[in-house]
PDB file of C-alpha atoms in Angstrom:
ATOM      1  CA  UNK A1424     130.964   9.109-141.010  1.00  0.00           C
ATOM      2  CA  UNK A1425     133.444   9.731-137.867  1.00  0.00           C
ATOM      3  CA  UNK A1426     130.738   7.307-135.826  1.00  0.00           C
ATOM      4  CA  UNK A1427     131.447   4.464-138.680  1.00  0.00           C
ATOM      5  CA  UNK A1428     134.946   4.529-138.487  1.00  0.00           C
ATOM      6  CA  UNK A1429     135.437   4.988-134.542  1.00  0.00           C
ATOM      7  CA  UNK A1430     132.708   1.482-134.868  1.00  0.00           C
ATOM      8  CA  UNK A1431     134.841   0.058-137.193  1.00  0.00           C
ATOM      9  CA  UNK A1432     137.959   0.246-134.969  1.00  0.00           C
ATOM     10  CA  UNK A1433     136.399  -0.845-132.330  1.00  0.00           C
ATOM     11  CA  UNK A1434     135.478  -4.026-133.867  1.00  0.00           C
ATOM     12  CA  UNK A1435     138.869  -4.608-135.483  1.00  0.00           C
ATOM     13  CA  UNK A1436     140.398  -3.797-131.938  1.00  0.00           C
ATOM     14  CA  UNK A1437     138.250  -6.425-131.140  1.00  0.00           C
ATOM     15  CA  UNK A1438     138.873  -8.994-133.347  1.00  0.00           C
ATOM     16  CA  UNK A1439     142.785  -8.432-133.360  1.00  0.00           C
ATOM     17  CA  UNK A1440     142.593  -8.872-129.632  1.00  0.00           C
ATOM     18  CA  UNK A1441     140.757 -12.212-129.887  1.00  0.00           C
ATOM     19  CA  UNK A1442     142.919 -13.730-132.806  1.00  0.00           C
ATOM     20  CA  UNK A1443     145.889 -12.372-130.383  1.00  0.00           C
ATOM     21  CA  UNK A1444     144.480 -14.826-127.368  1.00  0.00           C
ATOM     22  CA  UNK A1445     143.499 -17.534-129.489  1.00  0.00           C
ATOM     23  CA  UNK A1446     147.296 -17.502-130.995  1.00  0.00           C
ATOM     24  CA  UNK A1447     149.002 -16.831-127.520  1.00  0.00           C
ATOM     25  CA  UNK A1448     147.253 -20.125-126.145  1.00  0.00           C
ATOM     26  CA  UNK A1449     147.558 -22.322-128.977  1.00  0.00           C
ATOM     27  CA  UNK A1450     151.770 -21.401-128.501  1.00  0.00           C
ATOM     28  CA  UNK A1451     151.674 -21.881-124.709  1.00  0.00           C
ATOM     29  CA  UNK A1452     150.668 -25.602-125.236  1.00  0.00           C
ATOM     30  CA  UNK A1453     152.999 -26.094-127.816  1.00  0.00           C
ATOM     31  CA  UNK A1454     156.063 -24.985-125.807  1.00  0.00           C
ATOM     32  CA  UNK A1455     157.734 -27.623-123.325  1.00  0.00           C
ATOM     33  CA  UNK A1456     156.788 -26.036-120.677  1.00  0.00           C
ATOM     34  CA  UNK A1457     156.571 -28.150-116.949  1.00  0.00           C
ATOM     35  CA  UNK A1458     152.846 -29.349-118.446  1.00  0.00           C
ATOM     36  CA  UNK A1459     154.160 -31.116-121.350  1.00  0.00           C
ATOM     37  CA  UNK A1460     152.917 -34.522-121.806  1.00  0.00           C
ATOM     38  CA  UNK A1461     155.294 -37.073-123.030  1.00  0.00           C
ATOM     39  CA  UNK A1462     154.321 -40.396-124.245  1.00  0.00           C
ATOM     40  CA  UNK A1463     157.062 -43.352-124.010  1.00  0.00           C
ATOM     41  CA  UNK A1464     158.250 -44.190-126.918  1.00  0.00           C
ATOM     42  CA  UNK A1465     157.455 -48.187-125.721  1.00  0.00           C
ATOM     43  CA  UNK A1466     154.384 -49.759-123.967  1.00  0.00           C
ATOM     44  CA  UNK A1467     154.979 -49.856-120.299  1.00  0.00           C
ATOM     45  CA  UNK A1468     154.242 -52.934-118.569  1.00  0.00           C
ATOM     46  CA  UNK A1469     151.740 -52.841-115.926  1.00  0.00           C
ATOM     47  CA  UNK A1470     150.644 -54.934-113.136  1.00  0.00           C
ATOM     48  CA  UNK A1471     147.360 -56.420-114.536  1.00  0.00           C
ATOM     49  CA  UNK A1472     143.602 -55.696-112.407  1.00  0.00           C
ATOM     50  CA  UNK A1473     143.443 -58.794-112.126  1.00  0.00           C
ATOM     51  CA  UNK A1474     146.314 -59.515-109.901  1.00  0.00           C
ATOM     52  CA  UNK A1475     144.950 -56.787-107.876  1.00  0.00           C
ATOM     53  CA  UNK A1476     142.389 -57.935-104.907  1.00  0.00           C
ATOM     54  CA  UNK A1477     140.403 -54.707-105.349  1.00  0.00           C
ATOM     55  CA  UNK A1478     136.591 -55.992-103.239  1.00  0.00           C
ATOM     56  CA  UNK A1479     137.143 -59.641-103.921  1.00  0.00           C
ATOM     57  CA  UNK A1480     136.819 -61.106-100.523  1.00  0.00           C
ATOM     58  CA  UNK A1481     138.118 -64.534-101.921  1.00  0.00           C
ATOM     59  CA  UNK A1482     141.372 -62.628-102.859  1.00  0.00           C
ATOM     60  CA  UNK A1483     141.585 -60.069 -99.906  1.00  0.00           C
ATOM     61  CA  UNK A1484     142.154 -63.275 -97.597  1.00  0.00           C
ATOM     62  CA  UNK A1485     143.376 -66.704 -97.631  1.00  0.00           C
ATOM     63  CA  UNK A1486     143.090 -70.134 -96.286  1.00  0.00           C
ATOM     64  CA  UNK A1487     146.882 -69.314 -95.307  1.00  0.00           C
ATOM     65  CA  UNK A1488     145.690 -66.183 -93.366  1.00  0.00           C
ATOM     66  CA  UNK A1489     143.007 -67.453 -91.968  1.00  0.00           C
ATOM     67  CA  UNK A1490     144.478 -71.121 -90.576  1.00  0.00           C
ATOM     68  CA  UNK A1491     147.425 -69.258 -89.003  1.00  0.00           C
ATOM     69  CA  UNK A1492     144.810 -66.577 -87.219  1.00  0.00           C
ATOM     70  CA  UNK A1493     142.670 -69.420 -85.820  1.00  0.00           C
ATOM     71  CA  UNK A1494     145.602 -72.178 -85.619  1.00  0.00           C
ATOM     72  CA  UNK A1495     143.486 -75.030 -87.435  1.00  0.00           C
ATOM     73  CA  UNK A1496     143.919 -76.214 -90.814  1.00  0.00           C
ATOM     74  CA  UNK A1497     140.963 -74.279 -93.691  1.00  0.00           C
ATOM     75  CA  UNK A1498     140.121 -75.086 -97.002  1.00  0.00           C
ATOM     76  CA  UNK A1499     140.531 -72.097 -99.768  1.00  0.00           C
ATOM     77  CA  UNK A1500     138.170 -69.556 -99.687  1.00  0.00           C
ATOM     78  CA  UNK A1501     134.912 -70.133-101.911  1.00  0.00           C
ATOM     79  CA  UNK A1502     132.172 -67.800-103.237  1.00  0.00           C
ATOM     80  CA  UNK A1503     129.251 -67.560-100.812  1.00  0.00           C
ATOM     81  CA  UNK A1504     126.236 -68.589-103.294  1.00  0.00           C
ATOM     82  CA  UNK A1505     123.954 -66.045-104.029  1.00  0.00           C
ATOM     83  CA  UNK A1506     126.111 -63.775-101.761  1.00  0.00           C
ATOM     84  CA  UNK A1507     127.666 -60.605-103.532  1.00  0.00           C
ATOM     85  CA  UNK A1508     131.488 -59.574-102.414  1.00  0.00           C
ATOM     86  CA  UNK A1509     131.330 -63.152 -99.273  1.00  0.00           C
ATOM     87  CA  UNK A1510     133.850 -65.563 -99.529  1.00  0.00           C
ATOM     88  CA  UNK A1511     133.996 -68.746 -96.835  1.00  0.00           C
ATOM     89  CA  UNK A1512     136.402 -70.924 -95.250  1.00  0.00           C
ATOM     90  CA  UNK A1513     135.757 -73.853 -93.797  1.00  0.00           C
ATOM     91  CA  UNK A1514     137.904 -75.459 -91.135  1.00  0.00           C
ATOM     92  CA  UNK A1515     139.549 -79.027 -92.290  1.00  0.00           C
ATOM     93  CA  UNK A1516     140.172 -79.928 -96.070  1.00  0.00           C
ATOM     94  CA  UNK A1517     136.924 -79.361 -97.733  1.00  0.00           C
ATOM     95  CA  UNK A1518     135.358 -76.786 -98.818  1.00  0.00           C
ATOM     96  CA  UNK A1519     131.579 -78.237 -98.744  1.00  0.00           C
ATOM     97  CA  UNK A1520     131.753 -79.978 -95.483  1.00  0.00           C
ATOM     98  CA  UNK A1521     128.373 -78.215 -93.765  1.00  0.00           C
ATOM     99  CA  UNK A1522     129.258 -79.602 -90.375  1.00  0.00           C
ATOM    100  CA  UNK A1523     132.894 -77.728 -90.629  1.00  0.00           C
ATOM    101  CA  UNK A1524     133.415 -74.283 -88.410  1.00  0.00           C
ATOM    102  CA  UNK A1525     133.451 -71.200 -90.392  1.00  0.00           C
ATOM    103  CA  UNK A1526     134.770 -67.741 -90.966  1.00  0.00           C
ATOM    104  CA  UNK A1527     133.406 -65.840 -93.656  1.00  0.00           C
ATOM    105  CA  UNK A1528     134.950 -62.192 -95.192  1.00  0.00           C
ATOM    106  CA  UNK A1529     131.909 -60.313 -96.248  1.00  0.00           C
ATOM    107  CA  UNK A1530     133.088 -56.799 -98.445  1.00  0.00           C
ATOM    108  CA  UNK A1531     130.248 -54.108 -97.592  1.00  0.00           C
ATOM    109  CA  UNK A1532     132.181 -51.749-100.198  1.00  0.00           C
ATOM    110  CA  UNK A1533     131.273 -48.423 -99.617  1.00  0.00           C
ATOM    111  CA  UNK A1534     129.774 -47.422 -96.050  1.00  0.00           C
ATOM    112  CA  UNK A1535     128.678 -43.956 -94.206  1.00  0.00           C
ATOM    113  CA  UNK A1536     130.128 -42.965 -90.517  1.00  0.00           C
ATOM    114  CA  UNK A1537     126.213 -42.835 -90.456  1.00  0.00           C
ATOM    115  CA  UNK A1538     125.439 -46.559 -92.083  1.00  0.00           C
ATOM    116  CA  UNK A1539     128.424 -47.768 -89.851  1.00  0.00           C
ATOM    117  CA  UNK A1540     126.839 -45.981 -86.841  1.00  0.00           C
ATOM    118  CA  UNK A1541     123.267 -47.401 -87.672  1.00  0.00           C
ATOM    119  CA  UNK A1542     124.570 -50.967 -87.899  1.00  0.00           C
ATOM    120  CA  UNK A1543     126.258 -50.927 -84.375  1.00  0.00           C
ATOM    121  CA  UNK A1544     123.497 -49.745 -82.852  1.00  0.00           C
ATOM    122  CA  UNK A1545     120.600 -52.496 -84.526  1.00  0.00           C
ATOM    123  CA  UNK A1546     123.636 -55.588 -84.087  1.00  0.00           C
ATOM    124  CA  UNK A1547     121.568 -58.234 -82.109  1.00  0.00           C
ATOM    125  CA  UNK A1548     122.862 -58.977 -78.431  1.00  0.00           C
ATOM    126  CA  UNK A1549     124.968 -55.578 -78.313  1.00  0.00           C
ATOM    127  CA  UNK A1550     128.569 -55.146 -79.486  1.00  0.00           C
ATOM    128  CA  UNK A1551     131.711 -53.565 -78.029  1.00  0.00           C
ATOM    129  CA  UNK A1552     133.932 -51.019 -80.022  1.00  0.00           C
ATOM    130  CA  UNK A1553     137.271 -52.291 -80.933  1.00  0.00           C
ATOM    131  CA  UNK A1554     139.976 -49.423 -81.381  1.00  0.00           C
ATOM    132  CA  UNK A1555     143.002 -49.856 -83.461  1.00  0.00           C
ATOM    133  CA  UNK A1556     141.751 -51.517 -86.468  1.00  0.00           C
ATOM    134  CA  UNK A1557     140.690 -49.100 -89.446  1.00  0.00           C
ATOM    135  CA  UNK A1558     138.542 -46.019 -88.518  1.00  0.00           C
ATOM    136  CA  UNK A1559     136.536 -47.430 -86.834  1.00  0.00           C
ATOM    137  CA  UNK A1560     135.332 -50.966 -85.530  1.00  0.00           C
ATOM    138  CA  UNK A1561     132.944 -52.863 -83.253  1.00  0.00           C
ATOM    139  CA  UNK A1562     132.584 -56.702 -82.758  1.00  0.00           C
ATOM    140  CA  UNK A1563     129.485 -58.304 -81.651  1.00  0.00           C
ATOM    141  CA  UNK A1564     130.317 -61.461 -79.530  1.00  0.00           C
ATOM    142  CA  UNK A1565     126.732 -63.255 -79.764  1.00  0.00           C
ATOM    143  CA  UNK A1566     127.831 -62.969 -83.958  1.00  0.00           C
ATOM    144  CA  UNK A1567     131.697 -63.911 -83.740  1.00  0.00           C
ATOM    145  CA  UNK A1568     131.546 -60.954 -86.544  1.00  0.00           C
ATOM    146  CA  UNK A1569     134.017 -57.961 -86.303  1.00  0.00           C
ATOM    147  CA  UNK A1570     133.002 -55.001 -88.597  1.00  0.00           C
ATOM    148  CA  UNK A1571     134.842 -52.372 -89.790  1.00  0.00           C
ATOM    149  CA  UNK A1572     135.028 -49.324 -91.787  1.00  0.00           C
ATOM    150  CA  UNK A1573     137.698 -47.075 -92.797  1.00  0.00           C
ATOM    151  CA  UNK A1574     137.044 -44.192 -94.591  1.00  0.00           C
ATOM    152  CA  UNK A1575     133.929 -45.480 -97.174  1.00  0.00           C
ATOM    153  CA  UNK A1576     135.483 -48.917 -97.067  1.00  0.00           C
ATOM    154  CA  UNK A1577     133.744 -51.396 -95.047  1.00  0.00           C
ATOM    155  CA  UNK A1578     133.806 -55.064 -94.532  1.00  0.00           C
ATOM    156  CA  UNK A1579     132.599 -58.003 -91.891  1.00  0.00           C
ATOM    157  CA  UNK A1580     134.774 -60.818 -90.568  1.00  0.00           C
ATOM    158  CA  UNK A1581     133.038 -63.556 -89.162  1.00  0.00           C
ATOM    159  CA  UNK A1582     133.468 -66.680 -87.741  1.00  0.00           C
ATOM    160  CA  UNK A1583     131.746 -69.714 -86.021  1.00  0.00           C
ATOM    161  CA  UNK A1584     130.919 -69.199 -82.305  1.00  0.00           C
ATOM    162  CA  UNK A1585     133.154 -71.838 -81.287  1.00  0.00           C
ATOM    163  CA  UNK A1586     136.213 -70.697 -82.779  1.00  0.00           C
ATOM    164  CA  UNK A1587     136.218 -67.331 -81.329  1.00  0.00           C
ATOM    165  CA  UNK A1588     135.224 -67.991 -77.471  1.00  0.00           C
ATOM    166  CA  UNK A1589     134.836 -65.044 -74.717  1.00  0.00           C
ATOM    167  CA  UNK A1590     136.648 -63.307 -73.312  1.00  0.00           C
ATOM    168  CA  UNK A1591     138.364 -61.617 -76.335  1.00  0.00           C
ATOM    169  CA  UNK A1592     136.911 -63.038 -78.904  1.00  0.00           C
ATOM    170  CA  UNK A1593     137.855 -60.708 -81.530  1.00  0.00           C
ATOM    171  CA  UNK A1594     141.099 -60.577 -80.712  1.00  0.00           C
ATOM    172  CA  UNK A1595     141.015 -63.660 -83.108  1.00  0.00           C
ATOM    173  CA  UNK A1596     139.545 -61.915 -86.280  1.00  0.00           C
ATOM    174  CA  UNK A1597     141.676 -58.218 -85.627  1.00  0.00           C
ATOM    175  CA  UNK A1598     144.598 -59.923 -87.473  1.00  0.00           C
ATOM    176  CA  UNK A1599     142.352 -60.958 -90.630  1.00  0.00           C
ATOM    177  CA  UNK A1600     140.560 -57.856 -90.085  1.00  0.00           C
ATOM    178  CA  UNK A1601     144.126 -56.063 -90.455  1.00  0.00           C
ATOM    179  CA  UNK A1602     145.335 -57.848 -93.572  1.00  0.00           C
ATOM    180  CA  UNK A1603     142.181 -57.357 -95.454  1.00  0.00           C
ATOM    181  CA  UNK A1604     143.288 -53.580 -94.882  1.00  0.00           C
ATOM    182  CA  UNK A1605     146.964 -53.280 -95.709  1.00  0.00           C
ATOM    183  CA  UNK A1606     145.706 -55.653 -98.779  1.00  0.00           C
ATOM    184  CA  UNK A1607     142.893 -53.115-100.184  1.00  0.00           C
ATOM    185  CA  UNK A1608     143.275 -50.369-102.099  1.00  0.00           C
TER     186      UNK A1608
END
């Protein structure tokens, strides 16, 4: 009988001390402690997603940007058909004209050091690194394209040939390359 009863207290020690921890941390979230949660008593008005640019390329640069960077007049950015995250700009007033000069933002989204790494080394005619824009950055003059990544962000800036001519030629495309970053998440 002694074995019962030492049992039983055990197991009523043991319940008691589980209702007691159950009970102690329902209170502590009940108390205002520095974790309390409080709702406003109104909406809050928020800057919609949509006047965010977030990856949209057509949104991350304009024909503003990109006609004082070159010093020529371009028509607003358009889609890039059949091209996810491009947008292009053509030089002059329309948007269509095929025989117009060209820059195009192409958003990579996210990109390894090792991707980035890969790409720079399989660029066609050889590229040069560019320091001082994102993480990291390399331009390719035979493309007119500047690419760069920072962090797992990574995008392309290209333009025609023509508008970008050696020596320096990406010295052109750093400042579009620059506002695309202070204008991204």
């Amino acid at each position: 009988m002694g074995c019962t009863r030492v049992a039983r207290r055990g197991v009523w020690h043991t319940v008691a001390a589980g209702s007691a921890i159950v009970v102690a941390t329902a209170l502590a979230g009940c108390g205002g402690g520095p974790n309390k949660i409080v709702l406003p008593k109104h909406p809050v008005r928020t800057t919609s997603t949509t006047d965010l640019p977030g990856d949209d390329p057509c949104k991350l640069l304009t024909h503003t940007d990109v006609s004082n960077a070159l010093g020529m007049p371009f028509a607003t950015g358009t889609p890039v058909a059949g091209a996810v995250a491009q947008c292009e700009f053509r030089a002059g007033a329309s948007p269509v004209d095929p025989a117009a000069p060209v820059v195009t933002l192409h958003i990579q989204g996210e990109v390894t050091i090792a991707s980035f790494e890969t790409g720079k080394l399989t660029a066609p005619g050889g590229v040069r690194d560019v320091d001082g824009v994102g993480d990291q950055a390399y331009y390719s003059a035979l493309m007119g394209r500047l690419w760069v990544r920072r962090g797992v962000f990574g995008f392309d800036v290209a333009a025609t040939p023509a508008l970008v001519p050696e020596p320096d030629g990406e010295q052109r495309l750093i400042p579009l390359a620059r506002l695309v970053l202070d204008r991204h998440p």
